[in-house]
């Protein structure tokens, strides 16, 4: 069973927020404030900007972390989350899986599951269809499990996939 690692993703989000907000605070701070309070003003402005960026990023972290496992494997098939945030998972027997591959999108590596018949996912709801459609355009399938931000290493996950799939689908 693979669960999302919120701490790893939180560090990435924090770095992203600092990268965007630090230059703004450094450039805007001295122009807005008189000389003696410039450092305090920059820190205050940076704090406000980080809080403003932290609210949506924190909500996103909560949605990702509270949705349960992203992948579970067994000898007869796999459970995989159908949306990157909260949502349902779908059970797929190994016979329904056409291919399992790894893809990278920015800093994130993902395990991508392609199906023989994508119509299996058609009755999962409008939000799932929207999320899955966007992921299908980028990755070729809407069924993804994170490898970079997981509670297990990529090697452990891929070893388990190879073991449980037992050659029933190609893994690349």
PDB file of C-alpha atoms in Angstrom:
ATOM      1  CA  UNK A   1       0.000   0.000   0.000  1.00  0.00           C
ATOM      2  CA  UNK A   2       1.396   3.382  -1.021  1.00  0.00           C
ATOM      3  CA  UNK A   3       0.299   6.532   0.780  1.00  0.00           C
ATOM      4  CA  UNK A   4       1.163  10.142  -0.085  1.00  0.00           C
ATOM      5  CA  UNK A   5       3.996  11.699   1.923  1.00  0.00           C
ATOM      6  CA  UNK A   6       2.671  15.133   2.865  1.00  0.00           C
ATOM      7  CA  UNK A   7       5.985  16.268   4.396  1.00  0.00           C
ATOM      8  CA  UNK A   8       7.908  15.817   1.128  1.00  0.00           C
ATOM      9  CA  UNK A   9       5.260  17.631  -0.887  1.00  0.00           C
ATOM     10  CA  UNK A  10       5.004  20.345   1.789  1.00  0.00           C
ATOM     11  CA  UNK A  11       8.726  21.071   1.483  1.00  0.00           C
ATOM     12  CA  UNK A  12       8.320  21.474  -2.272  1.00  0.00           C
ATOM     13  CA  UNK A  13       5.329  23.797  -1.780  1.00  0.00           C
ATOM     14  CA  UNK A  14       7.252  25.844   0.826  1.00  0.00           C
ATOM     15  CA  UNK A  15      10.218  26.213  -1.522  1.00  0.00           C
ATOM     16  CA  UNK A  16       7.863  27.264  -4.304  1.00  0.00           C
ATOM     17  CA  UNK A  17       6.156  29.858  -2.088  1.00  0.00           C
ATOM     18  CA  UNK A  18       9.500  31.264  -0.876  1.00  0.00           C
ATOM     19  CA  UNK A  19      10.869  31.438  -4.414  1.00  0.00           C
ATOM     20  CA  UNK A  20       7.884  33.479  -5.551  1.00  0.00           C
ATOM     21  CA  UNK A  21       7.482  35.711  -2.504  1.00  0.00           C
ATOM     22  CA  UNK A  22      11.045  36.531  -1.424  1.00  0.00           C
ATOM     23  CA  UNK A  23      11.900  38.666  -4.491  1.00  0.00           C
ATOM     24  CA  UNK A  24       8.619  40.568  -4.152  1.00  0.00           C
ATOM     25  CA  UNK A  25       9.305  41.316  -0.477  1.00  0.00           C
ATOM     26  CA  UNK A  26      12.908  42.350  -1.147  1.00  0.00           C
ATOM     27  CA  UNK A  27      11.976  44.641  -4.029  1.00  0.00           C
ATOM     28  CA  UNK A  28       8.839  46.173  -2.536  1.00  0.00           C
ATOM     29  CA  UNK A  29       9.968  46.495   1.095  1.00  0.00           C
ATOM     30  CA  UNK A  30      12.543  49.320   0.790  1.00  0.00           C
ATOM     31  CA  UNK A  31      10.241  51.419  -1.407  1.00  0.00           C
ATOM     32  CA  UNK A  32       7.298  51.246   0.945  1.00  0.00           C
ATOM     33  CA  UNK A  33       9.061  51.720   4.283  1.00  0.00           C
ATOM     34  CA  UNK A  34      11.505  54.284   5.727  1.00  0.00           C
ATOM     35  CA  UNK A  35      15.134  53.232   6.367  1.00  0.00           C
ATOM     36  CA  UNK A  36      15.048  52.040  10.003  1.00  0.00           C
ATOM     37  CA  UNK A  37      12.129  49.695   9.660  1.00  0.00           C
ATOM     38  CA  UNK A  38      13.054  48.268   6.266  1.00  0.00           C
ATOM     39  CA  UNK A  39      14.239  44.893   7.585  1.00  0.00           C
ATOM     40  CA  UNK A  40      11.205  44.480   9.812  1.00  0.00           C
ATOM     41  CA  UNK A  41       8.973  45.637   6.990  1.00  0.00           C
ATOM     42  CA  UNK A  42      10.491  43.156   4.550  1.00  0.00           C
ATOM     43  CA  UNK A  43      10.030  40.347   7.072  1.00  0.00           C
ATOM     44  CA  UNK A  44       6.456  41.437   7.751  1.00  0.00           C
ATOM     45  CA  UNK A  45       5.651  41.685   4.053  1.00  0.00           C
ATOM     46  CA  UNK A  46       7.276  38.304   3.428  1.00  0.00           C
ATOM     47  CA  UNK A  47       5.250  36.804   6.279  1.00  0.00           C
ATOM     48  CA  UNK A  48       2.002  38.186   4.881  1.00  0.00           C
ATOM     49  CA  UNK A  49       2.811  36.947   1.376  1.00  0.00           C
ATOM     50  CA  UNK A  50       3.736  33.495   2.706  1.00  0.00           C
ATOM     51  CA  UNK A  51       0.509  33.324   4.698  1.00  0.00           C
ATOM     52  CA  UNK A  52      -1.443  34.326   1.605  1.00  0.00           C
ATOM     53  CA  UNK A  53       0.302  31.640  -0.472  1.00  0.00           C
ATOM     54  CA  UNK A  54       0.178  29.127   2.380  1.00  0.00           C
ATOM     55  CA  UNK A  55      -3.607  28.985   2.606  1.00  0.00           C
ATOM     56  CA  UNK A  56      -4.290  27.473  -0.840  1.00  0.00           C
ATOM     57  CA  UNK A  57      -1.138  25.342  -0.689  1.00  0.00           C
ATOM     58  CA  UNK A  58      -2.140  24.064   2.750  1.00  0.00           C
ATOM     59  CA  UNK A  59      -5.610  23.223   1.485  1.00  0.00           C
ATOM     60  CA  UNK A  60      -4.054  21.338  -1.435  1.00  0.00           C
ATOM     61  CA  UNK A  61      -1.781  19.419   0.968  1.00  0.00           C
ATOM     62  CA  UNK A  62      -4.751  18.511   3.138  1.00  0.00           C
ATOM     63  CA  UNK A  63      -6.737  17.297   0.115  1.00  0.00           C
ATOM     64  CA  UNK A  64      -3.833  15.147  -1.064  1.00  0.00           C
ATOM     65  CA  UNK A  65      -2.982  13.742   2.367  1.00  0.00           C
ATOM     66  CA  UNK A  66      -6.492  13.003   3.597  1.00  0.00           C
ATOM     67  CA  UNK A  67      -7.625  11.028   0.555  1.00  0.00           C
ATOM     68  CA  UNK A  68      -6.168   7.709   1.684  1.00  0.00           C
ATOM     69  CA  UNK A  69      -3.688   5.522  -0.178  1.00  0.00           C
ATOM     70  CA  UNK A  70      -2.824   6.253  -3.802  1.00  0.00           C
ATOM     71  CA  UNK A  71      -2.023   2.652  -4.740  1.00  0.00           C
ATOM     72  CA  UNK A  72      -2.543  -0.825  -3.327  1.00  0.00           C
ATOM     73  CA  UNK A  73      -1.340  -3.981  -5.027  1.00  0.00           C
ATOM     74  CA  UNK A  74      -2.354  -7.603  -4.697  1.00  0.00           C
ATOM     75  CA  UNK A  75      -2.022 -10.882  -6.583  1.00  0.00           C
ATOM     76  CA  UNK A  76      -5.391 -10.431  -8.331  1.00  0.00           C
ATOM     77  CA  UNK A  77      -5.193  -6.723  -9.201  1.00  0.00           C
ATOM     78  CA  UNK A  78      -4.659  -3.214  -7.928  1.00  0.00           C
ATOM     79  CA  UNK A  79      -6.501  -0.317  -6.340  1.00  0.00           C
ATOM     80  CA  UNK A  80      -5.498   3.081  -7.680  1.00  0.00           C
ATOM     81  CA  UNK A  81      -6.827   6.515  -6.812  1.00  0.00           C
ATOM     82  CA  UNK A  82      -8.783   8.039  -9.699  1.00  0.00           C
ATOM     83  CA  UNK A  83      -8.069  11.657  -8.738  1.00  0.00           C
ATOM     84  CA  UNK A  84      -4.879  13.340  -7.526  1.00  0.00           C
ATOM     85  CA  UNK A  85      -6.687  14.801  -4.503  1.00  0.00           C
ATOM     86  CA  UNK A  86      -9.518  13.297  -2.460  1.00  0.00           C
ATOM     87  CA  UNK A  87     -11.817  10.994  -4.289  1.00  0.00           C
ATOM     88  CA  UNK A  88     -12.499   7.416  -5.004  1.00  0.00           C
ATOM     89  CA  UNK A  89     -10.224   4.585  -5.987  1.00  0.00           C
ATOM     90  CA  UNK A  90     -10.965   1.971  -8.592  1.00  0.00           C
ATOM     91  CA  UNK A  91     -10.259  -1.765  -8.452  1.00  0.00           C
ATOM     92  CA  UNK A  92      -8.599  -3.124 -11.586  1.00  0.00           C
ATOM     93  CA  UNK A  93      -7.866  -6.807 -12.142  1.00  0.00           C
ATOM     94  CA  UNK A  94      -4.480  -7.423 -13.767  1.00  0.00           C
ATOM     95  CA  UNK A  95      -6.278  -8.566 -16.932  1.00  0.00           C
ATOM     96  CA  UNK A  96      -7.697  -5.027 -17.385  1.00  0.00           C
ATOM     97  CA  UNK A  97      -4.257  -3.371 -17.220  1.00  0.00           C
ATOM     98  CA  UNK A  98      -2.626  -2.836 -20.623  1.00  0.00           C
ATOM     99  CA  UNK A  99       0.607  -1.212 -19.435  1.00  0.00           C
ATOM    100  CA  UNK A 100       2.305   0.288 -16.398  1.00  0.00           C
ATOM    101  CA  UNK A 101       4.935   2.949 -16.963  1.00  0.00           C
ATOM    102  CA  UNK A 102       6.802   5.724 -15.185  1.00  0.00           C
ATOM    103  CA  UNK A 103       6.466   9.341 -16.259  1.00  0.00           C
ATOM    104  CA  UNK A 104       7.945  12.574 -15.027  1.00  0.00           C
ATOM    105  CA  UNK A 105       6.091  15.886 -14.952  1.00  0.00           C
ATOM    106  CA  UNK A 106       8.229  18.614 -13.433  1.00  0.00           C
ATOM    107  CA  UNK A 107       9.668  17.421 -10.124  1.00  0.00           C
ATOM    108  CA  UNK A 108       7.181  14.556  -9.778  1.00  0.00           C
ATOM    109  CA  UNK A 109       7.610  11.003 -11.029  1.00  0.00           C
ATOM    110  CA  UNK A 110       4.407   9.034 -11.378  1.00  0.00           C
ATOM    111  CA  UNK A 111       3.347   5.469 -12.002  1.00  0.00           C
ATOM    112  CA  UNK A 112       0.907   5.538 -14.934  1.00  0.00           C
ATOM    113  CA  UNK A 113      -1.600   2.716 -15.429  1.00  0.00           C
ATOM    114  CA  UNK A 114      -3.087   2.345 -18.916  1.00  0.00           C
ATOM    115  CA  UNK A 115      -6.159   0.182 -19.405  1.00  0.00           C
ATOM    116  CA  UNK A 116      -7.176  -2.104 -22.242  1.00  0.00           C
ATOM    117  CA  UNK A 117     -10.640  -0.532 -22.152  1.00  0.00           C
ATOM    118  CA  UNK A 118     -10.769   3.065 -20.813  1.00  0.00           C
ATOM    119  CA  UNK A 119     -14.571   2.899 -20.650  1.00  0.00           C
ATOM    120  CA  UNK A 120     -14.123   1.251 -17.238  1.00  0.00           C
ATOM    121  CA  UNK A 121     -13.742   4.771 -15.803  1.00  0.00           C
ATOM    122  CA  UNK A 122     -16.736   6.421 -17.477  1.00  0.00           C
ATOM    123  CA  UNK A 123     -19.208   6.219 -14.540  1.00  0.00           C
ATOM    124  CA  UNK A 124     -17.003   7.796 -11.874  1.00  0.00           C
ATOM    125  CA  UNK A 125     -18.513  11.299 -11.892  1.00  0.00           C
ATOM    126  CA  UNK A 126     -17.945  14.705 -13.445  1.00  0.00           C
ATOM    127  CA  UNK A 127     -15.030  15.885 -11.263  1.00  0.00           C
ATOM    128  CA  UNK A 128     -13.185  12.612 -11.734  1.00  0.00           C
ATOM    129  CA  UNK A 129     -13.774  12.820 -15.491  1.00  0.00           C
ATOM    130  CA  UNK A 130     -12.372  16.371 -15.528  1.00  0.00           C
ATOM    131  CA  UNK A 131      -9.262  15.462 -13.495  1.00  0.00           C
ATOM    132  CA  UNK A 132      -8.755  12.237 -15.404  1.00  0.00           C
ATOM    133  CA  UNK A 133      -9.166  14.000 -18.750  1.00  0.00           C
ATOM    134  CA  UNK A 134      -6.438  16.536 -17.957  1.00  0.00           C
ATOM    135  CA  UNK A 135      -4.090  13.797 -16.760  1.00  0.00           C
ATOM    136  CA  UNK A 136      -4.825  11.723 -19.861  1.00  0.00           C
ATOM    137  CA  UNK A 137      -3.723  14.613 -22.087  1.00  0.00           C
ATOM    138  CA  UNK A 138      -0.439  14.944 -20.174  1.00  0.00           C
ATOM    139  CA  UNK A 139       0.384  11.314 -19.329  1.00  0.00           C
ATOM    140  CA  UNK A 140      -1.727   9.188 -21.667  1.00  0.00           C
ATOM    141  CA  UNK A 141      -3.861   7.879 -18.797  1.00  0.00           C
ATOM    142  CA  UNK A 142      -5.830   9.381 -15.941  1.00  0.00           C
ATOM    143  CA  UNK A 143      -4.696   6.732 -13.450  1.00  0.00           C
ATOM    144  CA  UNK A 144      -1.552   7.895 -11.669  1.00  0.00           C
ATOM    145  CA  UNK A 145       0.182   7.130  -8.398  1.00  0.00           C
ATOM    146  CA  UNK A 146       3.012   9.321  -7.157  1.00  0.00           C
ATOM    147  CA  UNK A 147       6.489   7.829  -6.927  1.00  0.00           C
ATOM    148  CA  UNK A 148       8.340  10.961  -5.786  1.00  0.00           C
ATOM    149  CA  UNK A 149       6.013  12.009  -2.962  1.00  0.00           C
ATOM    150  CA  UNK A 150       5.135   8.547  -1.630  1.00  0.00           C
ATOM    151  CA  UNK A 151       5.810   6.992   1.757  1.00  0.00           C
ATOM    152  CA  UNK A 152       7.878   4.275   0.040  1.00  0.00           C
ATOM    153  CA  UNK A 153      10.814   4.524  -2.332  1.00  0.00           C
ATOM    154  CA  UNK A 154      10.403   4.246  -6.083  1.00  0.00           C
ATOM    155  CA  UNK A 155      12.446   1.027  -6.066  1.00  0.00           C
ATOM    156  CA  UNK A 156      10.149  -0.571  -3.457  1.00  0.00           C
ATOM    157  CA  UNK A 157       7.026   0.391  -5.392  1.00  0.00           C
ATOM    158  CA  UNK A 158       8.348  -0.841  -8.741  1.00  0.00           C
ATOM    159  CA  UNK A 159       9.550  -4.114  -7.180  1.00  0.00           C
ATOM    160  CA  UNK A 160       6.088  -4.693  -5.709  1.00  0.00           C
ATOM    161  CA  UNK A 161       4.418  -3.872  -9.044  1.00  0.00           C
ATOM    162  CA  UNK A 162       6.683  -6.335 -10.871  1.00  0.00           C
ATOM    163  CA  UNK A 163       6.083  -8.996  -8.218  1.00  0.00           C
ATOM    164  CA  UNK A 164       2.295  -8.738  -8.095  1.00  0.00           C
ATOM    165  CA  UNK A 165       1.744  -8.218 -11.825  1.00  0.00           C
ATOM    166  CA  UNK A 166       3.752 -11.412 -12.449  1.00  0.00           C
ATOM    167  CA  UNK A 167       4.341 -10.558 -16.109  1.00  0.00           C
ATOM    168  CA  UNK A 168       0.638 -10.064 -16.913  1.00  0.00           C
ATOM    169  CA  UNK A 169       1.239  -6.530 -18.216  1.00  0.00           C
ATOM    170  CA  UNK A 170       4.322  -4.759 -19.577  1.00  0.00           C
ATOM    171  CA  UNK A 171       6.162  -2.489 -17.140  1.00  0.00           C
ATOM    172  CA  UNK A 172       8.405   0.240 -18.469  1.00  0.00           C
TER     173      UNK A 172
END
